[in-house]
Amino acid sequence: MLKNPDVSRKIASKSYRLIKPGDIEEVNLQHELRPGLVDIQPLMASVCHADDRYFAGKRRPEALAKKLPMALLHEGIGTIKESMSDKFKVGQRVVIVPNVPGYMLRGEKKTDTVPDNYSTDSVFLSSGYDGIAQSELVQPDRAVVALPENIPDEIAILTEVSTVGYHASSHVADALAKPGCRIALFGDGPVGYMAAAVLHYIRGIDKDHLTVFGAIPDRLNEFDFANKELVTEYDFDHAGEQFDVIFEATGGNFSSSAINEGIKVISRTGKFVLMGVSEDLVPIDTRDILEKGLTFYGTSRSTTPDFEAVVKAMSQSQDYQDTLRKLLPKNETVIKNASDLNKAFEAIVASKAWYKAVLKFEW
């Protein structure tokens, strides 16, 4: 049922905002709750490397100047505190879709053909727009997905990163569906792990046809649903053209080597999906790209349908949930105030752990 469907009102929100690198402070914000929107109280979040970089000041100065101050975090879940939508009711547990196109914010219908995650007027939580680290998060109902009861909170917070892998795979879904398609993924971090899990559990790629290339043996060993190869020991120059589709999920300084090694082992007219983000320009072997007739896909973020697909897969497969559970730490960090969040980020930035950092809010 709609609550006061024709009335808009202000919602007060306690926000933990990053004012400058290393300094999170409590700030009071106001949001407008109007028809088509819901008020969500965040319950739990996992921390993205992008949030780490903002906190540590590892973004370019012009990016920091443009985007701060803002509340961090975009991977999270919450409960509906107040609803002005007939799609959600108070108390319902939901996963938050951080990419919000402008037409949703304005309460309009979509009129263009550009996918929502590539729209120029979209906002993205914790990227120049206040994220989940606030007591009241007002979202369009079209940027919220209900969670089934059989998906626990700590698994549900991994939905957002999983959707990035799902969206990336959607660019080459037809190729992945062909019998015998051979797939390689570069990257043994959490993003690579969750993208590989999507390929296996949602796209149906069996172990014999999925190979993960990584640099750290302990991390690589966790990929028990795929073949595993250490990049430091693999002979890319003489391995031959073995793969039809390649995903690059390394990012940063490793993007160049991963892309160029992938170019060596991809088949003629193969498809190459780029997922990793780098602050710097990345040199790649364009000669072999041209000679092999390769197709490259740039991919970023995800949309509500991606969330719906991943949530459905999580709900239907306990094995998928168990695989994702490997990314969780032994303990979650409770956040009761801005000081707690500062300390949490200081520890996260200093840590080299493979698992995702998990924050639980007590407002």
Tab-separated table of C-alpha atoms in Angstrom:
chain	number	residue	atom	x	y	z
A	1	MET	CA	0.000	0.000	0.000
A	2	LEU	CA	1.124	3.504	-0.748
A	3	LYS	CA	1.688	5.653	2.295
A	4	ASN	CA	0.449	9.209	1.686
A	5	PRO	CA	0.841	8.727	-2.095
A	6	ASP	CA	0.453	12.406	-2.980
A	7	VAL	CA	2.580	13.910	-0.225
A	8	SER	CA	6.314	14.622	-0.301
A	9	ARG	CA	8.256	15.294	2.848
A	10	LYS	CA	11.769	15.721	4.147
A	11	ILE	CA	13.684	12.835	5.714
A	12	ALA	CA	16.520	13.585	8.149
A	13	SER	CA	19.554	11.348	7.718
A	14	LYS	CA	22.647	10.926	9.877
A	15	SER	CA	25.509	10.552	7.410
A	16	TYR	CA	29.130	9.472	7.918
A	17	ARG	CA	30.720	11.585	5.215
A	18	LEU	CA	34.292	11.503	3.955
A	19	ILE	CA	35.245	15.187	4.174
A	20	LYS	CA	38.822	14.682	2.987
A	21	PRO	CA	41.086	11.625	2.755
A	22	GLY	CA	41.348	9.987	6.173
A	23	ASP	CA	38.604	12.105	7.736
A	24	ILE	CA	35.052	10.798	8.090
A	25	GLU	CA	32.692	13.028	10.045
A	26	GLU	CA	29.043	12.828	11.069
A	27	VAL	CA	26.901	15.214	9.030
A	28	ASN	CA	23.128	15.722	9.067
A	29	LEU	CA	21.518	15.526	5.631
A	30	GLN	CA	17.982	15.947	4.368
A	31	HIS	CA	16.361	13.874	1.634
A	32	GLU	CA	13.008	14.303	-0.049
A	33	LEU	CA	10.683	11.323	0.158
A	34	ARG	CA	8.060	11.471	-2.565
A	35	PRO	CA	5.884	9.060	-4.549
A	36	GLY	CA	7.896	6.286	-6.191
A	37	LEU	CA	10.660	6.452	-3.570
A	38	VAL	CA	11.468	4.370	-0.501
A	39	ASP	CA	13.372	5.202	2.670
A	40	ILE	CA	15.915	2.467	3.456
A	41	GLN	CA	17.833	2.046	6.693
A	42	PRO	CA	21.148	0.355	5.796
A	43	LEU	CA	21.898	-2.842	7.718
A	44	MET	CA	25.181	-4.101	6.362
A	45	ALA	CA	27.740	-3.273	3.671
A	46	SER	CA	30.871	-4.681	2.130
A	47	VAL	CA	33.721	-2.396	1.155
A	48	CYS	CA	34.844	-1.802	-2.417
A	49	HIS	CA	38.438	-1.020	-3.358
A	50	ALA	CA	37.128	2.242	-4.826
A	51	ASP	CA	36.017	3.292	-1.329
A	52	ASP	CA	39.483	2.404	-0.002
A	53	ARG	CA	41.076	4.633	-2.614
A	54	TYR	CA	38.880	7.594	-1.736
A	55	PHE	CA	39.616	7.196	1.967
A	56	ALA	CA	43.362	6.792	1.355
A	57	GLY	CA	43.479	9.724	-1.091
A	58	LYS	CA	44.671	7.510	-3.935
A	59	ARG	CA	42.417	9.075	-6.535
A	60	ARG	CA	43.608	11.927	-8.714
A	61	PRO	CA	43.393	15.293	-6.895
A	62	GLU	CA	40.843	16.638	-9.371
A	63	ALA	CA	38.599	13.610	-8.770
A	64	LEU	CA	38.791	14.049	-5.012
A	65	ALA	CA	38.047	17.761	-5.289
A	66	LYS	CA	35.022	17.045	-7.487
A	67	LYS	CA	33.493	14.196	-5.488
A	68	LEU	CA	34.152	15.006	-1.829
A	69	PRO	CA	32.517	15.384	0.594
A	70	MET	CA	30.351	12.256	0.320
A	71	ALA	CA	29.191	9.221	2.237
A	72	LEU	CA	31.082	6.107	1.152
A	73	LEU	CA	29.906	2.534	0.390
A	74	HIS	CA	27.736	1.205	-2.415
A	75	GLU	CA	27.613	-2.555	-1.747
A	76	GLY	CA	24.883	-3.095	0.789
A	77	ILE	CA	21.477	-4.101	2.029
A	78	GLY	CA	18.873	-2.541	4.275
A	79	THR	CA	15.267	-2.617	5.421
A	80	ILE	CA	12.437	-0.448	4.170
A	81	LYS	CA	11.722	2.114	6.874
A	82	GLU	CA	9.073	4.018	4.973
A	83	SER	CA	7.588	3.389	1.541
A	84	MET	CA	5.884	5.668	-0.956
A	85	SER	CA	5.729	2.826	-3.463
A	86	ASP	CA	3.283	-0.017	-3.878
A	87	LYS	CA	6.235	-2.322	-4.715
A	88	PHE	CA	7.715	-2.418	-1.201
A	89	LYS	CA	6.379	-2.514	2.325
A	90	VAL	CA	7.840	-1.360	5.645
A	91	GLY	CA	10.205	-3.879	7.195
A	92	GLN	CA	11.055	-5.577	3.907
A	93	ARG	CA	14.722	-6.530	3.442
A	94	VAL	CA	16.248	-5.288	0.192
A	95	VAL	CA	19.497	-5.019	-1.708
A	96	ILE	CA	20.457	-1.519	-2.851
A	97	VAL	CA	21.183	-0.806	-6.536
A	98	PRO	CA	23.832	1.952	-6.480
A	99	ASN	CA	23.519	3.006	-10.121
A	100	VAL	CA	20.527	5.357	-10.353
A	101	PRO	CA	19.774	6.936	-13.746
A	102	GLY	CA	18.441	10.457	-13.873
A	103	TYR	CA	15.024	9.508	-15.187
A	104	MET	CA	14.441	7.410	-12.061
A	105	LEU	CA	15.446	10.288	-9.801
A	106	ARG	CA	13.027	12.544	-11.672
A	107	GLY	CA	10.233	9.956	-11.563
A	108	GLU	CA	10.096	9.727	-15.350
A	109	LYS	CA	9.980	6.913	-17.883
A	110	LYS	CA	13.085	5.861	-19.772
A	111	THR	CA	13.130	7.439	-23.251
A	112	ASP	CA	16.602	6.666	-24.639
A	113	THR	CA	18.254	3.388	-25.654
A	114	VAL	CA	21.488	3.824	-23.693
A	115	PRO	CA	21.753	1.180	-20.918
A	116	ASP	CA	21.225	2.700	-17.477
A	117	ASN	CA	24.774	1.991	-16.292
A	118	TYR	CA	26.214	3.977	-19.220
A	119	SER	CA	23.827	6.925	-19.069
A	120	THR	CA	25.474	10.324	-18.759
A	121	ASP	CA	22.953	11.573	-16.199
A	122	SER	CA	23.147	8.594	-13.846
A	123	VAL	CA	24.384	8.966	-10.300
A	124	PHE	CA	26.313	6.255	-8.486
A	125	LEU	CA	26.321	5.880	-4.723
A	126	SER	CA	29.733	6.695	-3.185
A	127	SER	CA	31.014	8.161	-6.449
A	128	GLY	CA	30.203	11.842	-6.158
A	129	TYR	CA	26.806	11.003	-4.642
A	130	ASP	CA	26.176	10.086	-1.013
A	131	GLY	CA	26.377	6.337	-0.477
A	132	ILE	CA	25.180	3.788	2.027
A	133	ALA	CA	26.995	5.154	5.108
A	134	GLN	CA	23.935	7.044	6.314
A	135	SER	CA	20.971	6.212	8.503
A	136	GLU	CA	18.322	7.005	5.880
A	137	LEU	CA	18.912	6.254	2.208
A	138	VAL	CA	16.135	7.433	-0.110
A	139	GLN	CA	16.041	5.450	-3.358
A	140	PRO	CA	13.692	5.120	-6.338
A	141	ASP	CA	11.756	1.871	-6.035
A	142	ARG	CA	13.231	0.862	-9.408
A	143	ALA	CA	16.719	0.868	-7.837
A	144	VAL	CA	15.842	-1.596	-5.079
A	145	VAL	CA	15.498	-5.399	-5.223
A	146	ALA	CA	13.687	-7.524	-2.654
A	147	LEU	CA	15.676	-10.265	-0.925
A	148	PRO	CA	14.278	-13.775	-0.411
A	149	GLU	CA	14.450	-15.101	3.143
A	150	ASN	CA	16.909	-17.867	2.226
A	151	ILE	CA	19.695	-15.416	1.326
A	152	PRO	CA	21.444	-14.383	4.577
A	153	ASP	CA	22.592	-10.800	5.067
A	154	GLU	CA	26.291	-11.591	4.746
A	155	ILE	CA	25.779	-13.260	1.356
A	156	ALA	CA	23.343	-10.608	0.135
A	157	ILE	CA	25.946	-7.843	0.520
A	158	LEU	CA	28.023	-9.593	-2.161
A	159	THR	CA	25.254	-9.089	-4.703
A	160	GLU	CA	26.524	-5.804	-6.127
A	161	VAL	CA	30.004	-7.033	-7.057
A	162	SER	CA	28.500	-10.242	-8.428
A	163	THR	CA	26.210	-8.192	-10.668
A	164	VAL	CA	29.230	-6.439	-12.160
A	165	GLY	CA	30.486	-9.845	-13.310
A	166	TYR	CA	27.015	-10.817	-14.501
A	167	HIS	CA	26.674	-7.625	-16.542
A	168	ALA	CA	30.164	-8.137	-17.989
A	169	SER	CA	29.203	-11.637	-19.097
A	170	SER	CA	26.010	-10.338	-20.724
A	171	HIS	CA	28.096	-8.692	-23.467
A	172	VAL	CA	29.218	-12.139	-24.641
A	173	ALA	CA	26.258	-14.274	-23.524
A	174	ASP	CA	25.737	-15.705	-27.018
A	175	ALA	CA	29.365	-16.836	-27.250
A	176	LEU	CA	29.280	-18.322	-23.738
A	177	ALA	CA	26.216	-20.368	-24.670
A	178	LYS	CA	27.946	-22.083	-27.600
A	179	PRO	CA	28.936	-25.714	-26.914
A	180	GLY	CA	32.631	-26.075	-26.158
A	181	CYS	CA	33.272	-22.360	-25.619
A	182	ARG	CA	36.603	-21.946	-23.828
A	183	ILE	CA	36.798	-19.103	-21.314
A	184	ALA	CA	39.697	-17.554	-19.407
A	185	LEU	CA	39.550	-14.968	-16.653
A	186	PHE	CA	42.523	-12.939	-15.438
A	187	GLY	CA	42.334	-11.823	-11.801
A	188	ASP	CA	42.386	-13.650	-8.472
A	189	GLY	CA	40.960	-10.844	-6.324
A	190	PRO	CA	37.372	-10.645	-5.036
A	191	VAL	CA	36.059	-9.127	-8.287
A	192	GLY	CA	37.652	-11.910	-10.336
A	193	TYR	CA	36.414	-14.547	-7.907
A	194	MET	CA	32.831	-13.347	-8.030
A	195	ALA	CA	32.924	-12.920	-11.814
A	196	ALA	CA	34.243	-16.475	-12.208
A	197	ALA	CA	31.518	-17.732	-9.860
A	198	VAL	CA	28.922	-16.031	-12.076
A	199	LEU	CA	30.366	-17.766	-15.139
A	200	HIS	CA	30.173	-21.134	-13.404
A	201	TYR	CA	26.940	-20.961	-11.400
A	202	ILE	CA	24.811	-18.660	-13.541
A	203	ARG	CA	26.196	-18.976	-17.070
A	204	GLY	CA	26.774	-22.718	-16.631
A	205	ILE	CA	30.450	-22.877	-17.646
A	206	ASP	CA	31.899	-26.132	-16.310
A	207	LYS	CA	35.356	-26.510	-14.828
A	208	ASP	CA	36.811	-28.051	-17.984
A	209	HIS	CA	35.983	-24.920	-19.984
A	210	LEU	CA	36.865	-22.221	-17.425
A	211	THR	CA	40.448	-21.222	-16.590
A	212	VAL	CA	41.441	-18.563	-14.068
A	213	PHE	CA	44.858	-16.909	-14.272
A	214	GLY	CA	46.190	-15.426	-11.037
A	215	ALA	CA	49.372	-14.277	-9.362
A	216	ILE	CA	48.924	-15.378	-5.727
A	217	PRO	CA	48.738	-19.165	-5.115
A	218	ASP	CA	46.689	-18.965	-1.895
A	219	ARG	CA	44.028	-16.875	-3.593
A	220	LEU	CA	44.043	-18.951	-6.752
A	221	ASN	CA	43.500	-22.132	-4.773
A	222	GLU	CA	40.063	-20.860	-3.706
A	223	PHE	CA	38.782	-21.184	-7.301
A	224	ASP	CA	37.899	-24.865	-6.949
A	225	PHE	CA	35.225	-24.618	-9.656
A	226	ALA	CA	37.757	-23.684	-12.388
A	227	ASN	CA	41.123	-24.664	-13.783
A	228	LYS	CA	43.864	-22.525	-12.252
A	229	GLU	CA	47.104	-21.173	-13.707
A	230	LEU	CA	49.793	-18.982	-12.168
A	231	VAL	CA	50.727	-16.176	-14.540
A	232	THR	CA	54.333	-16.314	-13.319
A	233	GLU	CA	54.680	-19.930	-14.457
A	234	TYR	CA	52.520	-20.038	-17.569
A	235	ASP	CA	54.244	-19.910	-20.974
A	236	PHE	CA	52.008	-17.478	-22.818
A	237	ASP	CA	54.393	-17.179	-25.751
A	238	HIS	CA	54.105	-20.856	-26.659
A	239	ALA	CA	50.691	-21.840	-25.241
A	240	GLY	CA	48.810	-21.285	-28.479
A	241	GLU	CA	45.392	-19.777	-29.100
A	242	GLN	CA	43.330	-21.646	-26.516
A	243	PHE	CA	40.426	-19.420	-25.521
A	244	ASP	CA	37.352	-18.059	-27.282
A	245	VAL	CA	36.386	-15.487	-24.619
A	246	ILE	CA	38.626	-13.735	-22.094
A	247	PHE	CA	37.698	-11.568	-19.114
A	248	GLU	CA	40.229	-9.158	-17.596
A	249	ALA	CA	39.434	-8.450	-13.935
A	250	THR	CA	42.798	-7.285	-12.611
A	251	GLY	CA	42.795	-3.513	-12.944
A	252	GLY	CA	45.473	-1.084	-11.815
A	253	ASN	CA	49.087	-1.720	-12.725
A	254	PHE	CA	48.350	-5.310	-13.733
A	255	SER	CA	45.854	-4.480	-16.489
A	256	SER	CA	48.463	-4.081	-19.212
A	257	SER	CA	50.197	-7.428	-18.628
A	258	ALA	CA	46.878	-9.269	-18.224
A	259	ILE	CA	45.463	-7.840	-21.454
A	260	ASN	CA	48.601	-8.490	-23.467
A	261	GLU	CA	48.987	-12.026	-22.112
A	262	GLY	CA	45.338	-12.642	-22.938
A	263	ILE	CA	45.828	-11.394	-26.487
A	264	LYS	CA	48.506	-14.054	-26.955
A	265	VAL	CA	46.257	-16.974	-26.007
A	266	ILE	CA	42.885	-15.873	-27.400
A	267	SER	CA	41.650	-17.421	-30.628
A	268	ARG	CA	41.156	-15.570	-33.894
A	269	THR	CA	38.018	-13.364	-33.841
A	270	GLY	CA	37.769	-13.974	-30.086
A	271	LYS	CA	35.946	-11.727	-27.636
A	272	PHE	CA	37.709	-9.856	-24.846
A	273	VAL	CA	35.832	-8.250	-21.935
A	274	LEU	CA	37.601	-5.535	-19.931
A	275	MET	CA	36.487	-5.168	-16.300
A	276	GLY	CA	39.548	-3.799	-14.480
A	277	VAL	CA	39.828	-0.093	-13.673
A	278	SER	CA	43.140	1.769	-13.907
A	279	GLU	CA	43.958	5.362	-13.019
A	280	ASP	CA	46.623	5.442	-15.750
A	281	LEU	CA	46.641	4.787	-19.480
A	282	VAL	CA	47.244	1.127	-20.274
A	283	PRO	CA	49.507	0.136	-23.220
A	284	ILE	CA	48.218	-2.845	-25.206
A	285	ASP	CA	49.300	-4.759	-28.300
A	286	THR	CA	47.062	-3.259	-30.963
A	287	ARG	CA	48.942	-5.043	-33.780
A	288	ASP	CA	47.748	-8.473	-32.611
A	289	ILE	CA	44.273	-7.134	-31.865
A	290	LEU	CA	44.012	-6.117	-35.505
A	291	GLU	CA	45.709	-9.227	-36.865
A	292	LYS	CA	43.420	-11.556	-34.931
A	293	GLY	CA	40.252	-9.548	-35.557
A	294	LEU	CA	39.447	-9.384	-31.852
A	295	THR	CA	36.403	-7.692	-30.355
A	296	PHE	CA	36.899	-5.793	-27.088
A	297	TYR	CA	34.055	-4.875	-24.749
A	298	GLY	CA	34.261	-2.186	-22.117
A	299	THR	CA	31.972	-2.912	-19.191
A	300	SER	CA	31.157	-1.054	-16.008
A	301	ARG	CA	28.694	-1.323	-13.154
A	302	SER	CA	25.279	-2.963	-13.464
A	303	THR	CA	21.542	-2.344	-13.489
A	304	THR	CA	18.463	-3.531	-11.637
A	305	PRO	CA	17.825	-6.516	-13.975
A	306	ASP	CA	21.369	-7.729	-13.249
A	307	PHE	CA	20.588	-7.608	-9.514
A	308	GLU	CA	17.368	-9.531	-10.044
A	309	ALA	CA	19.213	-12.257	-11.966
A	310	VAL	CA	21.951	-12.635	-9.341
A	311	VAL	CA	19.500	-12.624	-6.417
A	312	LYS	CA	17.478	-15.336	-8.154
A	313	ALA	CA	20.611	-17.461	-8.681
A	314	MET	CA	21.670	-17.014	-5.047
A	315	SER	CA	18.216	-18.046	-3.873
A	316	GLN	CA	18.187	-21.166	-6.048
A	317	SER	CA	21.700	-22.476	-5.353
A	318	GLN	CA	23.173	-23.252	-1.947
A	319	ASP	CA	26.431	-24.209	-3.693
A	320	TYR	CA	26.639	-20.705	-5.145
A	321	GLN	CA	26.105	-19.206	-1.686
A	322	ASP	CA	28.757	-21.505	-0.191
A	323	THR	CA	31.242	-20.438	-2.867
A	324	LEU	CA	30.634	-16.748	-2.134
A	325	ARG	CA	30.931	-17.384	1.599
A	326	LYS	CA	34.671	-17.954	1.165
A	327	LEU	CA	35.031	-14.195	0.661
A	328	LEU	CA	33.649	-13.349	4.087
A	329	PRO	CA	35.913	-12.507	7.059
A	330	LYS	CA	35.663	-14.326	10.378
A	331	ASN	CA	34.227	-11.245	12.038
A	332	GLU	CA	32.148	-8.305	10.915
A	333	THR	CA	32.941	-4.772	12.073
A	334	VAL	CA	30.188	-2.943	13.930
A	335	ILE	CA	29.758	0.731	13.053
A	336	LYS	CA	28.028	2.898	15.658
A	337	ASN	CA	29.529	6.294	14.813
A	338	ALA	CA	31.864	8.162	12.461
A	339	SER	CA	34.894	7.284	14.599
A	340	ASP	CA	34.142	3.570	14.164
A	341	LEU	CA	34.009	3.986	10.395
A	342	ASN	CA	37.281	5.933	10.367
A	343	LYS	CA	38.992	3.160	12.319
A	344	ALA	CA	37.468	0.504	10.081
A	345	PHE	CA	38.787	2.160	6.928
A	346	GLU	CA	42.226	2.662	8.449
A	347	ALA	CA	42.380	-1.076	9.130
A	348	ILE	CA	41.020	-1.974	5.687
A	349	VAL	CA	43.553	0.217	3.870
A	350	ALA	CA	46.401	-1.307	5.893
A	351	SER	CA	45.199	-4.874	5.314
A	352	LYS	CA	46.277	-7.088	2.427
A	353	ALA	CA	43.564	-9.653	3.095
A	354	TRP	CA	41.804	-11.349	0.188
A	355	TYR	CA	38.371	-11.446	1.791
A	356	LYS	CA	35.858	-8.625	1.687
A	357	ALA	CA	35.574	-6.270	4.645
A	358	VAL	CA	32.075	-6.411	6.151
A	359	LEU	CA	30.470	-3.548	8.102
A	360	LYS	CA	27.341	-3.849	10.215
A	361	PHE	CA	25.517	-0.648	11.112
A	362	GLU	CA	23.911	0.064	14.468
A	363	TRP	CA	22.072	3.361	14.134
